[in-house]
Short mmCIF file of C-alpha atoms in Angstrom, two decimals:
data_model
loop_
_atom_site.label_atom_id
_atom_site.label_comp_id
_atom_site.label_asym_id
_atom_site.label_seq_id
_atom_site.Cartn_x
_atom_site.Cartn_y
_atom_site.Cartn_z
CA UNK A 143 11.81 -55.99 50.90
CA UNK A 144 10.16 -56.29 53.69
CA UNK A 145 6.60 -57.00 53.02
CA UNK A 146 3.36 -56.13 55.39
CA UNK A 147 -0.09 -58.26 55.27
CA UNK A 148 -3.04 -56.02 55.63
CA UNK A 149 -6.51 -57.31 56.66
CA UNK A 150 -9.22 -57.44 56.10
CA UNK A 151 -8.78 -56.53 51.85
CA UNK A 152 -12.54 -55.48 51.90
CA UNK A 153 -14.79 -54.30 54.99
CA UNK A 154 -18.29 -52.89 54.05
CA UNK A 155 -20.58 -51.89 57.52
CA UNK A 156 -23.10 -49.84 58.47
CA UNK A 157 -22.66 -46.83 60.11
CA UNK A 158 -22.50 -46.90 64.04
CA UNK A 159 -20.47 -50.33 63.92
CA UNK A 160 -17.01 -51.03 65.21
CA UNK A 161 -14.01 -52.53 63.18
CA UNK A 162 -10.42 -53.40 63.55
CA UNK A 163 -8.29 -53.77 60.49
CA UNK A 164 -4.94 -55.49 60.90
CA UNK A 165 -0.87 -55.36 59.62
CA UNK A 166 1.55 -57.52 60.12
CA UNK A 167 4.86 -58.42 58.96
CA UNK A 168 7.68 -61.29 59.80
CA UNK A 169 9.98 -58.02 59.97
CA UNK A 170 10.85 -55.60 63.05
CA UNK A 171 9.70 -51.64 62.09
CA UNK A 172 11.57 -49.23 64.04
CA UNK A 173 8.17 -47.10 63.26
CA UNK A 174 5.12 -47.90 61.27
CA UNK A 175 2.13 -45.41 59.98
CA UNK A 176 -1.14 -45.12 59.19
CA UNK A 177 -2.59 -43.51 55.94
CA UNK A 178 -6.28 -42.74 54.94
CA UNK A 179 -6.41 -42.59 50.88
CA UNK A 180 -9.66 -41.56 49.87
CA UNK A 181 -10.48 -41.88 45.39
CA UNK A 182 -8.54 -39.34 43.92
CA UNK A 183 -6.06 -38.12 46.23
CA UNK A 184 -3.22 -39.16 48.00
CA UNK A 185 -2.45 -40.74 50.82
CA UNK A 186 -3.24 -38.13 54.37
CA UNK A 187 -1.08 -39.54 57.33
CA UNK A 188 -3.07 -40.83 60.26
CA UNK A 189 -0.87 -41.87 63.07
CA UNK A 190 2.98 -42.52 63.51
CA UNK A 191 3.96 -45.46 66.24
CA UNK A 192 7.06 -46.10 67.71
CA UNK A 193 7.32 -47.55 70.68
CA UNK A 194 6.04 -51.36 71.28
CA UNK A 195 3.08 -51.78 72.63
CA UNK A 196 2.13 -48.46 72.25
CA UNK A 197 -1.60 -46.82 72.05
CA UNK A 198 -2.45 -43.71 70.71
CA UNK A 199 -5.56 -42.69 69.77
CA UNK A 200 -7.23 -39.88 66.99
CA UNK A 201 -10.93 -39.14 67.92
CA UNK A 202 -12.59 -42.21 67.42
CA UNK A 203 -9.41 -44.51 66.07
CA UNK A 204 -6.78 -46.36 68.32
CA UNK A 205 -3.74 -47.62 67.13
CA UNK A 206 -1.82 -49.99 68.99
CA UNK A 207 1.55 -50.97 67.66
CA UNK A 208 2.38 -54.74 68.77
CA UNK A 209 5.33 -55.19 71.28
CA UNK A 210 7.77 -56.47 68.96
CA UNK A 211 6.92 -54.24 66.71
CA UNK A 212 6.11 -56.84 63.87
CA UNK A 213 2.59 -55.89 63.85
CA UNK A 214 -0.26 -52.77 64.24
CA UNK A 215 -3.78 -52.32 64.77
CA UNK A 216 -6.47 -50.06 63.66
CA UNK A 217 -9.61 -49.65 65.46
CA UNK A 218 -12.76 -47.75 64.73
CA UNK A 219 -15.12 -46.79 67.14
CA UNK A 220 -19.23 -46.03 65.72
CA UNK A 221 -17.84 -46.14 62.30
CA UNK A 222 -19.49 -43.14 59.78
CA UNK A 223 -19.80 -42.86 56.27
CA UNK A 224 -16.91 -40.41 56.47
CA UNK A 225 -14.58 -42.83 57.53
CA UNK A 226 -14.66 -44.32 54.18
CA UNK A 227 -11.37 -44.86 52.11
CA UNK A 228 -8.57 -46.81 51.60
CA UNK A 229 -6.49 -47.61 54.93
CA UNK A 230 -2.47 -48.42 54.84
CA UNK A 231 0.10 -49.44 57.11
CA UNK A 232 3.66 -48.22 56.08
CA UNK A 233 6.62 -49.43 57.79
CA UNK A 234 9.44 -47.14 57.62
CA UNK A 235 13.06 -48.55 56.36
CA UNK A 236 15.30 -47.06 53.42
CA UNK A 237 11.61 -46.31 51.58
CA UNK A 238 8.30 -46.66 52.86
CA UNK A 239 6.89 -50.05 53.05
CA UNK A 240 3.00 -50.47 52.67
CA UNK A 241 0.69 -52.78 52.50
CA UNK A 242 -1.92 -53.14 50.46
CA UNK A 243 -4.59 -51.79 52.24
CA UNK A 244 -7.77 -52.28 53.32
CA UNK A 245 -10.78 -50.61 51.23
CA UNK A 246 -13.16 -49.33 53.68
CA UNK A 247 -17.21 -48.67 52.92
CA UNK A 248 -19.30 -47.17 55.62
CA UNK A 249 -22.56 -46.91 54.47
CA UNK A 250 -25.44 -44.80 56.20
CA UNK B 623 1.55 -23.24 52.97
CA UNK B 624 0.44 -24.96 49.38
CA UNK B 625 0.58 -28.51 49.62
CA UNK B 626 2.09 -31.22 46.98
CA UNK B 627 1.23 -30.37 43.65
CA UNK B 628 1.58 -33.00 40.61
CA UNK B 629 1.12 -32.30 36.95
CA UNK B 630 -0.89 -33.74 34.17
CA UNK B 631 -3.57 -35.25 36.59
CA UNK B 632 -4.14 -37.37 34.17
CA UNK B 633 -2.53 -39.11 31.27
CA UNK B 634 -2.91 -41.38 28.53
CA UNK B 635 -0.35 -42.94 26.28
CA UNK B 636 0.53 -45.69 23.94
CA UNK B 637 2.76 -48.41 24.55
CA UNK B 638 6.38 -47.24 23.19
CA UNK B 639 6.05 -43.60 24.16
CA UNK B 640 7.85 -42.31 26.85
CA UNK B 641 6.19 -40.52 29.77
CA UNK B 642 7.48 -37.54 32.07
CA UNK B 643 5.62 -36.70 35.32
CA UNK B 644 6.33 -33.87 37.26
CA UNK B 645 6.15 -33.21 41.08
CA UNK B 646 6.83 -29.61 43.10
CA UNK B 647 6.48 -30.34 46.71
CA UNK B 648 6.14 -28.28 49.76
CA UNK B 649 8.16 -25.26 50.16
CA UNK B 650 11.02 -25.73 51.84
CA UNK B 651 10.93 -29.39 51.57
CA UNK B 652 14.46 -31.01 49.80
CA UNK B 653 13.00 -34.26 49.89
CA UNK B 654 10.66 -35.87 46.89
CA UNK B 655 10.18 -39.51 46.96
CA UNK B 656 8.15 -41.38 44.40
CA UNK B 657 5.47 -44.28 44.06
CA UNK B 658 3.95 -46.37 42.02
CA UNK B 659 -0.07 -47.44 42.82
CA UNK B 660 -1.80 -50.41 41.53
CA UNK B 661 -4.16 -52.03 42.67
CA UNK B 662 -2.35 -55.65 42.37
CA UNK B 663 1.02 -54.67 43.62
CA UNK B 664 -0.65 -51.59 45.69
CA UNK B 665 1.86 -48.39 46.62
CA UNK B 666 5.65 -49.46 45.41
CA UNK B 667 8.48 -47.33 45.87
CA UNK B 668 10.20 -46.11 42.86
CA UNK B 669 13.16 -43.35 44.21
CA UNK B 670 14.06 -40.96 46.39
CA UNK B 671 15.56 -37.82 45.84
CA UNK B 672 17.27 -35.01 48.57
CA UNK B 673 18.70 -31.86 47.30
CA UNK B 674 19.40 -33.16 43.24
CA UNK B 675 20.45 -36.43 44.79
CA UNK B 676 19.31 -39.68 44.57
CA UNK B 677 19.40 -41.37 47.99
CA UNK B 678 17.42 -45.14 47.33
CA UNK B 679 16.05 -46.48 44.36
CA UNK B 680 13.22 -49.31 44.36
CA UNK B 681 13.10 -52.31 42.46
CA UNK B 682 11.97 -50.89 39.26
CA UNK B 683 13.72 -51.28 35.54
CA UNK B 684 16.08 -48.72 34.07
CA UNK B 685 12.88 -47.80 31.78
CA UNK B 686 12.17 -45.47 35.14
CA UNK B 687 14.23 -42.64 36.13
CA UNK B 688 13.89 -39.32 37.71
CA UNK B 689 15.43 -35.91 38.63
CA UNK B 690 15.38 -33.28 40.82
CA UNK B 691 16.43 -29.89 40.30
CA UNK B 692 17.52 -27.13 42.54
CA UNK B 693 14.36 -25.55 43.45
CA UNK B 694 13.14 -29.22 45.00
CA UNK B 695 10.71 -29.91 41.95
CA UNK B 696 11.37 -33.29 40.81
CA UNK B 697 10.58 -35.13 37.47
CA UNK B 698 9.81 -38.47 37.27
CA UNK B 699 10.26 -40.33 33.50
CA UNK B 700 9.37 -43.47 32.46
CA UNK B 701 10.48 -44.37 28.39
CA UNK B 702 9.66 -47.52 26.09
CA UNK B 703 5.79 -47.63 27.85
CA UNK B 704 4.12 -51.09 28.45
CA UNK B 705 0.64 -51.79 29.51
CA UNK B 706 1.65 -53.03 32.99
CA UNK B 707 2.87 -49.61 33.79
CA UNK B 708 -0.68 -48.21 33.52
CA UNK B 709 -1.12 -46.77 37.47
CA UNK B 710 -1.13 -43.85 39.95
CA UNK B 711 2.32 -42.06 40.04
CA UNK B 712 2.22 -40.48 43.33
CA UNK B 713 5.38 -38.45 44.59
CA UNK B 714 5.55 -37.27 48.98
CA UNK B 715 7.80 -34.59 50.28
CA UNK B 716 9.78 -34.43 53.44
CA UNK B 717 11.57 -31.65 55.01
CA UNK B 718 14.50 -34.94 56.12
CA UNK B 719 13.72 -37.65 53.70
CA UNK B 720 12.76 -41.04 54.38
CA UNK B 721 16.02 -41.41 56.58
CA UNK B 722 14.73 -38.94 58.72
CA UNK B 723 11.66 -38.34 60.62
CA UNK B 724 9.77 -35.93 59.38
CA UNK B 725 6.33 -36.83 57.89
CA UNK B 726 5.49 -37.36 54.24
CA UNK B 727 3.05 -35.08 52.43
CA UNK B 728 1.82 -36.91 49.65
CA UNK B 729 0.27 -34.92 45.98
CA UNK B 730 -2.79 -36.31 44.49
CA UNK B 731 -0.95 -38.31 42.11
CA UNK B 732 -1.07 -38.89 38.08
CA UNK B 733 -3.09 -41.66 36.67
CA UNK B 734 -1.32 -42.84 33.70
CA UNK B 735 -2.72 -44.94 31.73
CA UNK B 736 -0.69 -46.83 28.69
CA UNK B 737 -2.80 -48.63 25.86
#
């Protein structure tokens, strides 16, 4: 199994701040996502990256996918209280791999 | 297009019982896949199924199995209940699978929890 670190665990800001929340793994992903779980629902995709080193970017988020594709970023840009919710990396194989996630709190 | 749907939302049982979960995904879609939530372990993957088939199984005892049928719905049974399987079931669809590329649509899940 091929297992991906996610951090920060927790993150609690205010709104307006920035934040970057991190995955990494020892392993190569051909791709690796990005999923928003907010309480009581499942997982809404975010972002697919595939290439190394790429950047895309969703409003105010920016993903960046690391150039050996070991590792991703996820950036948030004048955070709001919508933003809130769980945030996981999945790296794609023979099943989804994910993280553990980080549990976002944006408070007003 | 209706999205994921999963049935009971929620469920409690008692250690020893047996469990069956049910999952009907997007029309159209042949592929159901299936995980387990926790907040120790976090999301786990417990099987995948494509058109009545399954294609990868997860590291998970015999106690959990599953099915699909022909119409893409999918069933997802766990027998001989412990305490440790207490978590959200959550099951994604696909119109390729997980070998494919095409995006998984997860359902809301179904919090089970096992006393």
């Amino acid at each position: 199994t091929q297992l991906l670190e996610q951090s920060p665990q927790f993150l609690s800001i205010q709104e307006g701040e920035n934040l970057t929340v991190y995955c990494n793994s020892s392993s190569v992903f051909s791709s690796l996502q990005w999923y928003r779980q907010e309480p009581g629902e499942g997982p809404v995709l975010l972002v697919t990256v595939v290439t190394g080193g790429e950047v895309k970017k969703l409003k105010r988020l920016t993903f960046q996918f690391g150039d050996a594709r070991k590792d991703s970023s996820l950036h948030i840009t004048a955070a709001q209280p919508g933003d809130t919710g769980l945030y996981l990396c999945a790296g794609s194989g023979y099943a989804l791999n994910f993280g553990k996630g980080t549990s976002l709190l944006v408070t007003p | 297009k209706a999205g994921v749907t999963q049935t009971p939302r929620y469920l409690i049982k008692t250690r020893g019982q047996q469990v069956t979960l049910s999952c009907s995904p997007i029309s159209g879609h042949r592929s159901v896949s299936w995980y387990q939530q926790t907040p120790g372990q976090g999301l786990q993957f417990l099987f995948e199924y494509f058109s009545e088939t399954q294609r990868n199984k997860g590291n998970f005892p015999g106690r959990f199995s599953g099915r699909q049928f022909s119409n893409s719905r999918s069933e997802m049974n766990v027998s001989t209940l412990e305490l440790g399987d207490s978590a959200l079931y959550l099951c994604a669809s696909s119109l390729g699978g997980l070998q494919g590329s095409g995006t998984q649509y997860f359902g809301p899940g179904t919090r089970l929890t096992v006393l």
